mmCIF file of C-alpha atoms (C1' of nucleotides) in Angstrom:
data_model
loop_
_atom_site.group_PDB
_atom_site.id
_atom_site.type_symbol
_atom_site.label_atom_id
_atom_site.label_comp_id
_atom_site.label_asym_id
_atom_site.label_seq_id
_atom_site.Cartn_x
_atom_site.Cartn_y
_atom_site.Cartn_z
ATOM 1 C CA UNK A 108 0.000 0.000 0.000
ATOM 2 C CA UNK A 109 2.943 2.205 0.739
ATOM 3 C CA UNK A 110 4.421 1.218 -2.369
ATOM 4 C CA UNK A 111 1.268 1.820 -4.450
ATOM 5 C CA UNK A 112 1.041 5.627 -2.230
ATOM 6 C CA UNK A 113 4.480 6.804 -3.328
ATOM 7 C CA UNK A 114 4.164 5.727 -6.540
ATOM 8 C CA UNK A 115 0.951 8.066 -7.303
ATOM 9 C CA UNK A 116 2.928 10.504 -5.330
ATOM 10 C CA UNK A 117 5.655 10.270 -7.721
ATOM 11 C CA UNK A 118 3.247 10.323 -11.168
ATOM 12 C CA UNK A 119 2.013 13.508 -9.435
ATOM 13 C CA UNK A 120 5.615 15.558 -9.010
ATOM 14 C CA UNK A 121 6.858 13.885 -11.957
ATOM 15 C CA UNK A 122 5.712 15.876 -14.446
ATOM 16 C CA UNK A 123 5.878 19.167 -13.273
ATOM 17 C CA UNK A 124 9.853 18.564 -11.755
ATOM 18 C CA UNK A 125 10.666 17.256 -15.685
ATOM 19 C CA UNK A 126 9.691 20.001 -16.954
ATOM 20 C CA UNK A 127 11.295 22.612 -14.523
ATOM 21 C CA UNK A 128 7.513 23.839 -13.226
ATOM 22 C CA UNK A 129 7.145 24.937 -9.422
ATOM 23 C CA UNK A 130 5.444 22.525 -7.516
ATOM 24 C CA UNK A 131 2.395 24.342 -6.006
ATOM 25 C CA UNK A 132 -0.968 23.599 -3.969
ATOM 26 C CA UNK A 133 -3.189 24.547 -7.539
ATOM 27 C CA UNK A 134 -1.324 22.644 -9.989
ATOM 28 C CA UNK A 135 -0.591 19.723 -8.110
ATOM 29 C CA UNK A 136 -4.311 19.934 -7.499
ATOM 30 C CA UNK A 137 -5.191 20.059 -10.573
ATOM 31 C CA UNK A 138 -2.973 17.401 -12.130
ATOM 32 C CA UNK A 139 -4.739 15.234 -9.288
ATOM 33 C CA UNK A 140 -8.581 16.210 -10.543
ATOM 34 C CA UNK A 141 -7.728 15.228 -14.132
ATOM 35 C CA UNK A 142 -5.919 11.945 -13.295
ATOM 36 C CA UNK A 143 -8.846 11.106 -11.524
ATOM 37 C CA UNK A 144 -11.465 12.033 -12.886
ATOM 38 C CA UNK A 145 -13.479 9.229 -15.335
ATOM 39 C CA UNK A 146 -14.817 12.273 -17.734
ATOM 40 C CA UNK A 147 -13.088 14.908 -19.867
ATOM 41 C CA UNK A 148 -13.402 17.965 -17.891
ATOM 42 C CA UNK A 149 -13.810 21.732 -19.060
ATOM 43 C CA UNK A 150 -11.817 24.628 -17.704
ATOM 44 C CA UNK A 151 -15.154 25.701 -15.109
ATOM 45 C CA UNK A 152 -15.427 21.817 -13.918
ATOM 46 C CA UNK A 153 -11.668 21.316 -12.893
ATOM 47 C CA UNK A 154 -12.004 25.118 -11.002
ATOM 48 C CA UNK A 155 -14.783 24.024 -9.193
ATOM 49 C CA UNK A 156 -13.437 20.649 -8.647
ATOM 50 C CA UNK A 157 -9.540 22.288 -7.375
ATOM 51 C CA UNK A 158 -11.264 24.609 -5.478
ATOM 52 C CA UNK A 159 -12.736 21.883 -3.266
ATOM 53 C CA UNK A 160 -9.080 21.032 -2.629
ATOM 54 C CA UNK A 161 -7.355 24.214 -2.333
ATOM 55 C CA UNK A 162 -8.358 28.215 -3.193
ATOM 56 C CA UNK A 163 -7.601 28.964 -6.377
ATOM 57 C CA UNK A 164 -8.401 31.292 -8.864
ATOM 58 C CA UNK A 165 -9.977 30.589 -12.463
ATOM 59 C CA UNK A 166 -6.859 33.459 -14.050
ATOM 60 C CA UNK A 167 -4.200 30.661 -12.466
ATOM 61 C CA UNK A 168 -6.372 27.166 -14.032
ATOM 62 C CA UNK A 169 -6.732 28.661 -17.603
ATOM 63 C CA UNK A 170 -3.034 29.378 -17.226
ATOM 64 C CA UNK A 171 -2.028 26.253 -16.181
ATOM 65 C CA UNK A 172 -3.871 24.375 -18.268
ATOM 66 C CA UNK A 173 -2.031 26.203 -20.980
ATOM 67 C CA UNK A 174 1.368 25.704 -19.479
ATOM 68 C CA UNK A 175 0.302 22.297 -19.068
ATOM 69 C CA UNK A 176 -0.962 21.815 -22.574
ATOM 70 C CA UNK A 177 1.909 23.620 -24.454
ATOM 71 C CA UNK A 178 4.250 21.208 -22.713
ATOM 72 C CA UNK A 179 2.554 17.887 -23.419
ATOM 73 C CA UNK A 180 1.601 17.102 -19.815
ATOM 74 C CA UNK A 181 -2.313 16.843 -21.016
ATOM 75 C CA UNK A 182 -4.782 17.175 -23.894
ATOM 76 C CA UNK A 183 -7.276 19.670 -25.040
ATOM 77 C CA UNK A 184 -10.356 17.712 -26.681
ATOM 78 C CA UNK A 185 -13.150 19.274 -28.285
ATOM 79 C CA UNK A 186 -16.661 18.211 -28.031
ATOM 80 C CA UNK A 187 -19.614 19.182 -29.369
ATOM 81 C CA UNK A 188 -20.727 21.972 -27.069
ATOM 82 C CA UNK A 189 -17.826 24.473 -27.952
ATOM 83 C CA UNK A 190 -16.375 23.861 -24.584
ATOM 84 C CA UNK A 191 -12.625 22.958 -24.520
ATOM 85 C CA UNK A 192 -12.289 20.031 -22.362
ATOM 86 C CA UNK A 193 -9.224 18.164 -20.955
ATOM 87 C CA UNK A 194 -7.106 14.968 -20.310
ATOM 88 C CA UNK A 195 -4.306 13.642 -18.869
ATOM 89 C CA UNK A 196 -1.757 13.238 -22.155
ATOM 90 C CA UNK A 197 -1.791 9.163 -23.114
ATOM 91 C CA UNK A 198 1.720 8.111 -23.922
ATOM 92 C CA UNK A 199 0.024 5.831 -26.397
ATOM 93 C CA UNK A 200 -0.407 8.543 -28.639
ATOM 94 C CA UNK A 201 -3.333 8.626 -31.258
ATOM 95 C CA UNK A 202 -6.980 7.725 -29.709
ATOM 96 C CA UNK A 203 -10.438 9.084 -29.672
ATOM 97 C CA UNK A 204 -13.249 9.099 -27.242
ATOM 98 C CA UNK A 205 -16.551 7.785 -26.698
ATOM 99 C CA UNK A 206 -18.313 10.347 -24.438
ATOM 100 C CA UNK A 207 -21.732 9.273 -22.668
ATOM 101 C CA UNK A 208 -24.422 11.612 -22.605
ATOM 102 C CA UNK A 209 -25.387 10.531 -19.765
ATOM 103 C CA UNK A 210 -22.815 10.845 -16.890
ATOM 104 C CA UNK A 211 -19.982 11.929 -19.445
ATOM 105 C CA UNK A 212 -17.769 9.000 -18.591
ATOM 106 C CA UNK A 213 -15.246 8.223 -21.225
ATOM 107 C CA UNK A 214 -14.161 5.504 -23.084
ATOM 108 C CA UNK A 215 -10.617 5.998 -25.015
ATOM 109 C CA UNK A 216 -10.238 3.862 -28.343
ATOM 110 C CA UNK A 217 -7.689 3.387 -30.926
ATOM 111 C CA UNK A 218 -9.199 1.048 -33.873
ATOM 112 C CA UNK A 219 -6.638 -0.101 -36.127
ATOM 113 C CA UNK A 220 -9.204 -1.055 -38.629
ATOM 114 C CA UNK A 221 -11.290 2.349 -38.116
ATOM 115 C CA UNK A 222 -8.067 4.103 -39.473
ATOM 116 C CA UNK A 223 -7.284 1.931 -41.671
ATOM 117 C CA UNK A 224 -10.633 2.935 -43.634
ATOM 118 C CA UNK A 225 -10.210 6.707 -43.161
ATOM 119 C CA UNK A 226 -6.657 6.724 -44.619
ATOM 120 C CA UNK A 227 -7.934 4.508 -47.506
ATOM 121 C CA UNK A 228 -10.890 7.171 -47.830
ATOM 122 C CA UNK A 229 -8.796 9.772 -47.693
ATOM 123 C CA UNK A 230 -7.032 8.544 -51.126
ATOM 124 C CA UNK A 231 -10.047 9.087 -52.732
ATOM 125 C CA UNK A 232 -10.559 12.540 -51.828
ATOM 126 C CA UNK A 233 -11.106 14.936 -54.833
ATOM 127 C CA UNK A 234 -10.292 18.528 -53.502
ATOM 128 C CA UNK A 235 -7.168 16.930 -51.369
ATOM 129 C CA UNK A 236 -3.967 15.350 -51.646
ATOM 130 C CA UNK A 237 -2.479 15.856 -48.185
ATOM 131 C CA UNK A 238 -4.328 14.781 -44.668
ATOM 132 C CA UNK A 239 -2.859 15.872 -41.654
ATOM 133 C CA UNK A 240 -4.752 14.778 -38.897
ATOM 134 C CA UNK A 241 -8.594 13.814 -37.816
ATOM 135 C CA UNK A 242 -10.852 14.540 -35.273
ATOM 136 C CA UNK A 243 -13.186 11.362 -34.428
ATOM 137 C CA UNK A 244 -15.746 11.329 -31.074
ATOM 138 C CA UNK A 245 -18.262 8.929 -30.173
ATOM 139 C CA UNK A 246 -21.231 9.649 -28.155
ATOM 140 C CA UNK A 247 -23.658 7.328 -26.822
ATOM 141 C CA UNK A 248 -25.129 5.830 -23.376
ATOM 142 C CA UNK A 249 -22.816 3.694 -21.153
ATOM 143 C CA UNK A 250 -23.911 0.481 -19.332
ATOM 144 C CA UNK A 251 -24.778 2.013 -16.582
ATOM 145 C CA UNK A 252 -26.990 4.785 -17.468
ATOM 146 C CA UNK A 253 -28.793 2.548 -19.725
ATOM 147 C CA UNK A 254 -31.425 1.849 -17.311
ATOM 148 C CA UNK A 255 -31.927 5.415 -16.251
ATOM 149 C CA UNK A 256 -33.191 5.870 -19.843
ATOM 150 C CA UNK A 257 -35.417 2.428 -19.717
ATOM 151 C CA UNK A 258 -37.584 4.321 -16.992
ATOM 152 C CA UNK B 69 -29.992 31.779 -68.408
ATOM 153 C CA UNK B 70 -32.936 33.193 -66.998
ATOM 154 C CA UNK B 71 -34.195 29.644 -66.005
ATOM 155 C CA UNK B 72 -31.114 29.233 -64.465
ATOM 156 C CA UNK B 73 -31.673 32.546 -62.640
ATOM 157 C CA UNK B 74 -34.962 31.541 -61.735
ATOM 158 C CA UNK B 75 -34.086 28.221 -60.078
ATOM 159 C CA UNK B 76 -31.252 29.799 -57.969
ATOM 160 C CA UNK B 77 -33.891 32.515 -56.976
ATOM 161 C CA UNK B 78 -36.263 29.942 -55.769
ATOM 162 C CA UNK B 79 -33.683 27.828 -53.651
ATOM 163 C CA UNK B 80 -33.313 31.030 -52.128
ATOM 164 C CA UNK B 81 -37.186 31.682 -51.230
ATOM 165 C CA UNK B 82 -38.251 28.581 -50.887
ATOM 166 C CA UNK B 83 -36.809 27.423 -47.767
ATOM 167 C CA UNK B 84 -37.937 30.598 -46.046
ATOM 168 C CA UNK B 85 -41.811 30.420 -47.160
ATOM 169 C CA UNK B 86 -41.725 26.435 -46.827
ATOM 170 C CA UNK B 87 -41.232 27.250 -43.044
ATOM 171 C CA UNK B 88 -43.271 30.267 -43.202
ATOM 172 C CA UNK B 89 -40.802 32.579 -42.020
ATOM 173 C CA UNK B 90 -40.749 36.324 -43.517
ATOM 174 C CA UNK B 91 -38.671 36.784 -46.241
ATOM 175 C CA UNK B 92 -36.234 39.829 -45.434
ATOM 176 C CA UNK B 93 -33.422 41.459 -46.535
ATOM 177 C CA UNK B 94 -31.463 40.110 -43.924
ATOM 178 C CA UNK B 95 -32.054 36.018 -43.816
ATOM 179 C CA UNK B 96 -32.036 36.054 -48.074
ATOM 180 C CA UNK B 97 -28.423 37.346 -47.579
ATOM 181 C CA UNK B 98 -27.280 34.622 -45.191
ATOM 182 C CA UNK B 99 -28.824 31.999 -47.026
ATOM 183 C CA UNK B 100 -26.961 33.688 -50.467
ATOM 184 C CA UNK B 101 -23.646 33.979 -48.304
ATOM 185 C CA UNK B 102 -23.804 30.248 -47.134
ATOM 186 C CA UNK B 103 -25.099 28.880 -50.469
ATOM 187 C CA UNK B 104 -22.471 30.068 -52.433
ATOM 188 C CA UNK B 105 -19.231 29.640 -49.790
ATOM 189 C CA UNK B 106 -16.558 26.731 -50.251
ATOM 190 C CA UNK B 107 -15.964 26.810 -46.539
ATOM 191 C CA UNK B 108 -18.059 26.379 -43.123
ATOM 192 C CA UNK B 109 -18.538 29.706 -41.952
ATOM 193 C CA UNK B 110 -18.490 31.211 -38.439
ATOM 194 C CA UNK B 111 -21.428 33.475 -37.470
ATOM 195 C CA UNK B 112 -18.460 36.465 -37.625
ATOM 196 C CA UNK B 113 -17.355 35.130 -40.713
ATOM 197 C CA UNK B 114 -21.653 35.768 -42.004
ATOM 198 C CA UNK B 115 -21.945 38.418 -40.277
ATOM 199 C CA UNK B 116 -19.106 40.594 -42.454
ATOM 200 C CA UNK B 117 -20.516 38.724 -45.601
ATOM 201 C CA UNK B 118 -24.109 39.579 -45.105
ATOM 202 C CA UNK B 119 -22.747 43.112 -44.400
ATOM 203 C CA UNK B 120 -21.054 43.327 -47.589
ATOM 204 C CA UNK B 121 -24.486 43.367 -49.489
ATOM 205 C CA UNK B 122 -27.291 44.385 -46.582
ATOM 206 C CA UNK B 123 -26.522 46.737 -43.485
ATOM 207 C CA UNK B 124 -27.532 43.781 -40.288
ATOM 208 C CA UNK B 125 -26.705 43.388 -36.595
ATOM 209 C CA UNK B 126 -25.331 40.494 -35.030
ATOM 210 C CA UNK B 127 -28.329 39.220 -33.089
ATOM 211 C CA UNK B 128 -29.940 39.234 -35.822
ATOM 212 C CA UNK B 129 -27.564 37.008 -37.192
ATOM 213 C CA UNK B 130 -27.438 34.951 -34.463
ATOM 214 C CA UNK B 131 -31.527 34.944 -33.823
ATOM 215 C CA UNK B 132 -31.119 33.832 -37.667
ATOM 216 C CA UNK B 133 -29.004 31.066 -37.605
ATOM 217 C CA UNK B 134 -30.845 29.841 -34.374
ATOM 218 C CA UNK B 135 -33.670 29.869 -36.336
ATOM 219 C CA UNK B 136 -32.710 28.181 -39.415
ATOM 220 C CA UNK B 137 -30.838 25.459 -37.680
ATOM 221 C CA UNK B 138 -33.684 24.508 -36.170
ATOM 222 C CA UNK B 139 -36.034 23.885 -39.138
ATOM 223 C CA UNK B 140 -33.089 21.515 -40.389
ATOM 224 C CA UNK B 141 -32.517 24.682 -43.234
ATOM 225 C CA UNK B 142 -28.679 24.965 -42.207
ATOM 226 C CA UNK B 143 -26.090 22.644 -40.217
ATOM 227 C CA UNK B 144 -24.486 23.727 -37.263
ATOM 228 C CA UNK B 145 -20.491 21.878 -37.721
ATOM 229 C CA UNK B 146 -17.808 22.158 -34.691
ATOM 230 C CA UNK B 147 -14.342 22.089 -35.816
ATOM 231 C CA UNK B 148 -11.535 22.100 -33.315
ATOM 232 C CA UNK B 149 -11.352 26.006 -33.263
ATOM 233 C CA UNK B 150 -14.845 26.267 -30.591
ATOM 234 C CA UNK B 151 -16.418 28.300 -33.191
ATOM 235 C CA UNK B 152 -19.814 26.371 -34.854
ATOM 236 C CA UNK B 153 -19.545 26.943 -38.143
ATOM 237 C CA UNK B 154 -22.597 26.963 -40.542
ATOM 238 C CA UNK B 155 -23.455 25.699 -43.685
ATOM 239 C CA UNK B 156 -26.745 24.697 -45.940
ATOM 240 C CA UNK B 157 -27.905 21.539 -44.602
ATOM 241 C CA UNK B 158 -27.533 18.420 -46.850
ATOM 242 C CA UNK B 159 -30.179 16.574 -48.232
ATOM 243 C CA UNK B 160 -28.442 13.918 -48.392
ATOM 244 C CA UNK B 161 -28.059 13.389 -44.476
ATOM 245 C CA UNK B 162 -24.876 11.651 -42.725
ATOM 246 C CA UNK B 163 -21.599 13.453 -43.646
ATOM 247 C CA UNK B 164 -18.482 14.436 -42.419
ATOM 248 C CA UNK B 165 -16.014 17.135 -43.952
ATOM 249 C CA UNK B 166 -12.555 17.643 -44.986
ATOM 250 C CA UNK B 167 -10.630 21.200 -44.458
ATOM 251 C CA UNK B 168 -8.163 22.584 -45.925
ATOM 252 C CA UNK B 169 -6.017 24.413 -43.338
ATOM 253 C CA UNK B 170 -4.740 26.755 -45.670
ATOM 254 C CA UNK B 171 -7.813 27.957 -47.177
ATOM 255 C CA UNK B 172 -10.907 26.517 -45.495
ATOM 256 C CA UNK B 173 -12.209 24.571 -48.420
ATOM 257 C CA UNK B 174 -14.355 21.696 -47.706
ATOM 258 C CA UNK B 175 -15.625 18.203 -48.876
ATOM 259 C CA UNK B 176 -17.761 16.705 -48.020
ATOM 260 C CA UNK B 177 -17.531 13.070 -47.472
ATOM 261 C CA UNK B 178 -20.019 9.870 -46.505
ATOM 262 C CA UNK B 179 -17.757 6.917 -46.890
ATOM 263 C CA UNK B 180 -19.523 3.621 -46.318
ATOM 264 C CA UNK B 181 -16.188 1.347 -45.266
ATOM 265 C CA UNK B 182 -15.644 3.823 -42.457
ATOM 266 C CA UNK B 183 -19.432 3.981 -41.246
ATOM 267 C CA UNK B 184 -18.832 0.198 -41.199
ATOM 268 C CA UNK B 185 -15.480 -0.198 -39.510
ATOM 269 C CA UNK B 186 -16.868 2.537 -36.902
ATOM 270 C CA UNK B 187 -19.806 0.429 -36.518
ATOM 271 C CA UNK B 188 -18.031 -2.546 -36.000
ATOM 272 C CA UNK B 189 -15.730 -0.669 -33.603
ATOM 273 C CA UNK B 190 -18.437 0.452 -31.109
ATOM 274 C CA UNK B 191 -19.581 -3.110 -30.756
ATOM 275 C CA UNK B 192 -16.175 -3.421 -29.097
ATOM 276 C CA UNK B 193 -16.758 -1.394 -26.286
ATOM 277 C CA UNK B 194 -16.224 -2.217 -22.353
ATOM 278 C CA UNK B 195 -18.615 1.084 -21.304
ATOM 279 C CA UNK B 196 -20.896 1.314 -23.657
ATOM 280 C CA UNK B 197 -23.634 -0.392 -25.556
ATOM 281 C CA UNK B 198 -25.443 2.104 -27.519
ATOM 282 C CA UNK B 199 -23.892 4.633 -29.867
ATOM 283 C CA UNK B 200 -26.427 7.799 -30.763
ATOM 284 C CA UNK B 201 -23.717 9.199 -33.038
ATOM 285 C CA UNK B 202 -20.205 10.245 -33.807
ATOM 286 C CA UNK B 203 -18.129 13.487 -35.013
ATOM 287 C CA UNK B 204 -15.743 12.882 -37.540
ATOM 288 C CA UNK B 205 -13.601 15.683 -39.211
ATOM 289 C CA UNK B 206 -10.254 15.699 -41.108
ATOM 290 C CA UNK B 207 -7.885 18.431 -41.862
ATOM 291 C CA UNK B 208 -5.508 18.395 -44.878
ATOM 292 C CA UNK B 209 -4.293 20.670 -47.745
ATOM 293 C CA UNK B 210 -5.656 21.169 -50.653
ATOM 294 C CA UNK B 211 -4.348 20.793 -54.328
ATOM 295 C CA UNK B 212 -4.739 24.373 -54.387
ATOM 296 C CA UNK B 213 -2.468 25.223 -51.544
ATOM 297 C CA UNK B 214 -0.165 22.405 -51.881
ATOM 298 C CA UNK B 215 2.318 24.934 -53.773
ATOM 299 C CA UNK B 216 2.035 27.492 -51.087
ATOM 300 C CA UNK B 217 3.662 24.980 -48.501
ATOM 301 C CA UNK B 218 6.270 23.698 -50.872
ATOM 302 C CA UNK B 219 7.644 27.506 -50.949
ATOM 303 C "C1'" DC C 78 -53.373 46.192 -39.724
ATOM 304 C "C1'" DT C 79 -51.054 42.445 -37.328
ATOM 305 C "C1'" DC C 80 -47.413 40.177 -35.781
ATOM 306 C "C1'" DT C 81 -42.802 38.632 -36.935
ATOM 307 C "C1'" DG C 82 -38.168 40.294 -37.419
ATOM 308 C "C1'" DT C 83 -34.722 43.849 -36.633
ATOM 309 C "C1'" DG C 84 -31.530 47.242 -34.451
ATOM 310 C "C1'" DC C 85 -29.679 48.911 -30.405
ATOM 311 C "C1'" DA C 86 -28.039 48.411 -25.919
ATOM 312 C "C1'" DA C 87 -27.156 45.816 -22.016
ATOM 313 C "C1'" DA C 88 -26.374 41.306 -19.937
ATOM 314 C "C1'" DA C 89 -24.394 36.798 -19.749
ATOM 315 C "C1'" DT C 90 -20.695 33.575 -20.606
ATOM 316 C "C1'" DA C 91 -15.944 32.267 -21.524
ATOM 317 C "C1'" DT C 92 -11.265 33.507 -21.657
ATOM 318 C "C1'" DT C 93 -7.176 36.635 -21.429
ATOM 319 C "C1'" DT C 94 -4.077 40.017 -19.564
ATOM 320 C "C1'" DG C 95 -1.606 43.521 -16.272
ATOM 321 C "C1'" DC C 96 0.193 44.128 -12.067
ATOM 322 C "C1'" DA C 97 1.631 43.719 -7.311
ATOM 323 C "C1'" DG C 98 2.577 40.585 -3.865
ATOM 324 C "C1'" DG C 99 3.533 35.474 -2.376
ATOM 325 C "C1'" DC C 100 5.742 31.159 -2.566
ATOM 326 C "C1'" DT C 101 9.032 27.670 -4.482
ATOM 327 C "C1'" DC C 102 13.586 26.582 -5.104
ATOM 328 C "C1'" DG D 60 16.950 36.257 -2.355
ATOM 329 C "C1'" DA D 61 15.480 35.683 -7.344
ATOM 330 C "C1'" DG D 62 12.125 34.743 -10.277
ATOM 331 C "C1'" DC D 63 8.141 32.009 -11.233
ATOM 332 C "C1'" DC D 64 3.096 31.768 -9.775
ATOM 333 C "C1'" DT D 65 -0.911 33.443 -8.076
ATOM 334 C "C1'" DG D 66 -4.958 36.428 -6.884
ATOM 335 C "C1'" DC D 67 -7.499 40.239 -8.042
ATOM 336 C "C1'" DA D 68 -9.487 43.232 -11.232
ATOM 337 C "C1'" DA D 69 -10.189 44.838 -15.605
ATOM 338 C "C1'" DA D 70 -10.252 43.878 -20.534
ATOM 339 C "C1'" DT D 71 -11.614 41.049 -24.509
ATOM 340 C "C1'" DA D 72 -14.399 37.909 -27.226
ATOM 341 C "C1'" DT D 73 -18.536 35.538 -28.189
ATOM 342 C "C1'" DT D 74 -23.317 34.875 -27.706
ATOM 343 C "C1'" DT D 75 -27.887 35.989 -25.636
ATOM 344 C "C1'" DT D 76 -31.747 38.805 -24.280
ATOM 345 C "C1'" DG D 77 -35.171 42.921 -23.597
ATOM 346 C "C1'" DC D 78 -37.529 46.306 -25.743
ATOM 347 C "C1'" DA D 79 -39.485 49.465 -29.016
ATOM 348 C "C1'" DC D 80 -39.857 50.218 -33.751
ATOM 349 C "C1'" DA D 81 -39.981 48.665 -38.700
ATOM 350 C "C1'" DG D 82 -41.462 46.035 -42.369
ATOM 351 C "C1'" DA D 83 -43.520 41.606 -44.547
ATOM 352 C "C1'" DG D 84 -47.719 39.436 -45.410
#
DNA sequence: CTCTGTGCAAAATATTTGCAGGCTC
DNA sequence: GAGCCTGCAAATATTTTGCACAGAG
């Protein structure tokens, strides 16, 4: 348990001592909402959530979350609502989301076959010769708000 | 010619009075300005263009696009700027886009291998067992700007 | 003439920036 | 102690709303 305790501790720090960042109360507190949080979270959710923890001021979160973005340490994802939302960066590099619209719990996937089709569509694009990237999110209802929709 | 003329003038119309919404100076502008754009437009992005040919506000523009998205006249897209962007709704339903960075073109695309492979994807799932629907966008250059990048 | 649509102004929402003081290293 | 971070307040950007008047049907 100790083990498992400093470890966490450690995935915490890491990221902010790698990249030369000074370890305080509102970014360590927000690094700690994001990696635990089950759903993409928007700028207003993870200041309302860090401010549970520790006072802090929406100015210092939208400037974190920049620092934090510029340098790789998480992800901005865009849904459909025009909010930016945000993630813990996945060393496994390219992936997409299924987002419930129920509880907002994500899913992450990375479908070999899925982009296997969209470069092969991509090929038979008229207007283009050059594709850069994608943007590919999945909404539906997970298992367990199924049966809040039943009633 | 004139047929020609005439036909263009109905599309124009005929989506208003279908819906029974007053035809004005105003909403036959947006409706020209979307109709005859290569790219998804932001409501700024209308609002100069409808300026160009009719003096309008911006709620107005707004109240419009509100409005005609919806009676299903226009779509609303999100691309991964957090501006919607606007254009004429499809008839012909499902579709994603392609952009061109460089100049904002778009195609439109409805490719039935990736529906599938998506499909067959979101039976995969550990969360989830119903998918309402998915966002898919790429972004590329066009053969247009190609050259402009090779500079 | 009636009632929808518009312009103007103010409010609401989301994000950014300047500056002085506080905290990490 | 030096310089990065933060809190506070004000500025900016985008979208929405209230209201009285204008214009389409």
């Amino acid at each position: 348990m100790i083990a498992v305790h400093m470890e966490t501790h450690q995935l915490h720090l890491h990221p902010l001592k790698k990249h030369k960042l000074k370890v305080t109360k509102s970014r360590k507190a927000l690094l700690q909402v994001l990696e635990t949080s089950p759903q993409l979270l928007s700028a207003d959710d993870i200041f309302e959530k860090v401010n549970k923890h520790v006072a802090s001021d929406r100015a210092t979160i939208y400037r974190t979350l920049h620092t934090f973005e510029s340098l790789g340490i998480i992800d901005q994802v865009q849904l459909n609502d025009g909010l930016l939302r945000y993630e813990i960066a996945h060393e496994h590099g390219h992936h997409h989301h299924v987002v419930c619209t129920g509880c907002g719990v994500v899913e992450h996937i990375s479908d070999a076959p899925t982009e296997k089709a969209l470069h092969n569509m991509s090929k038979k694009l008229k207007q283009f010769s050059v594709i850069t990237e994608h943007t590919l999110e999945l909404f539906g209802i997970c298992k367990k708000c199924v049966p809040k929709h039943k009633v």
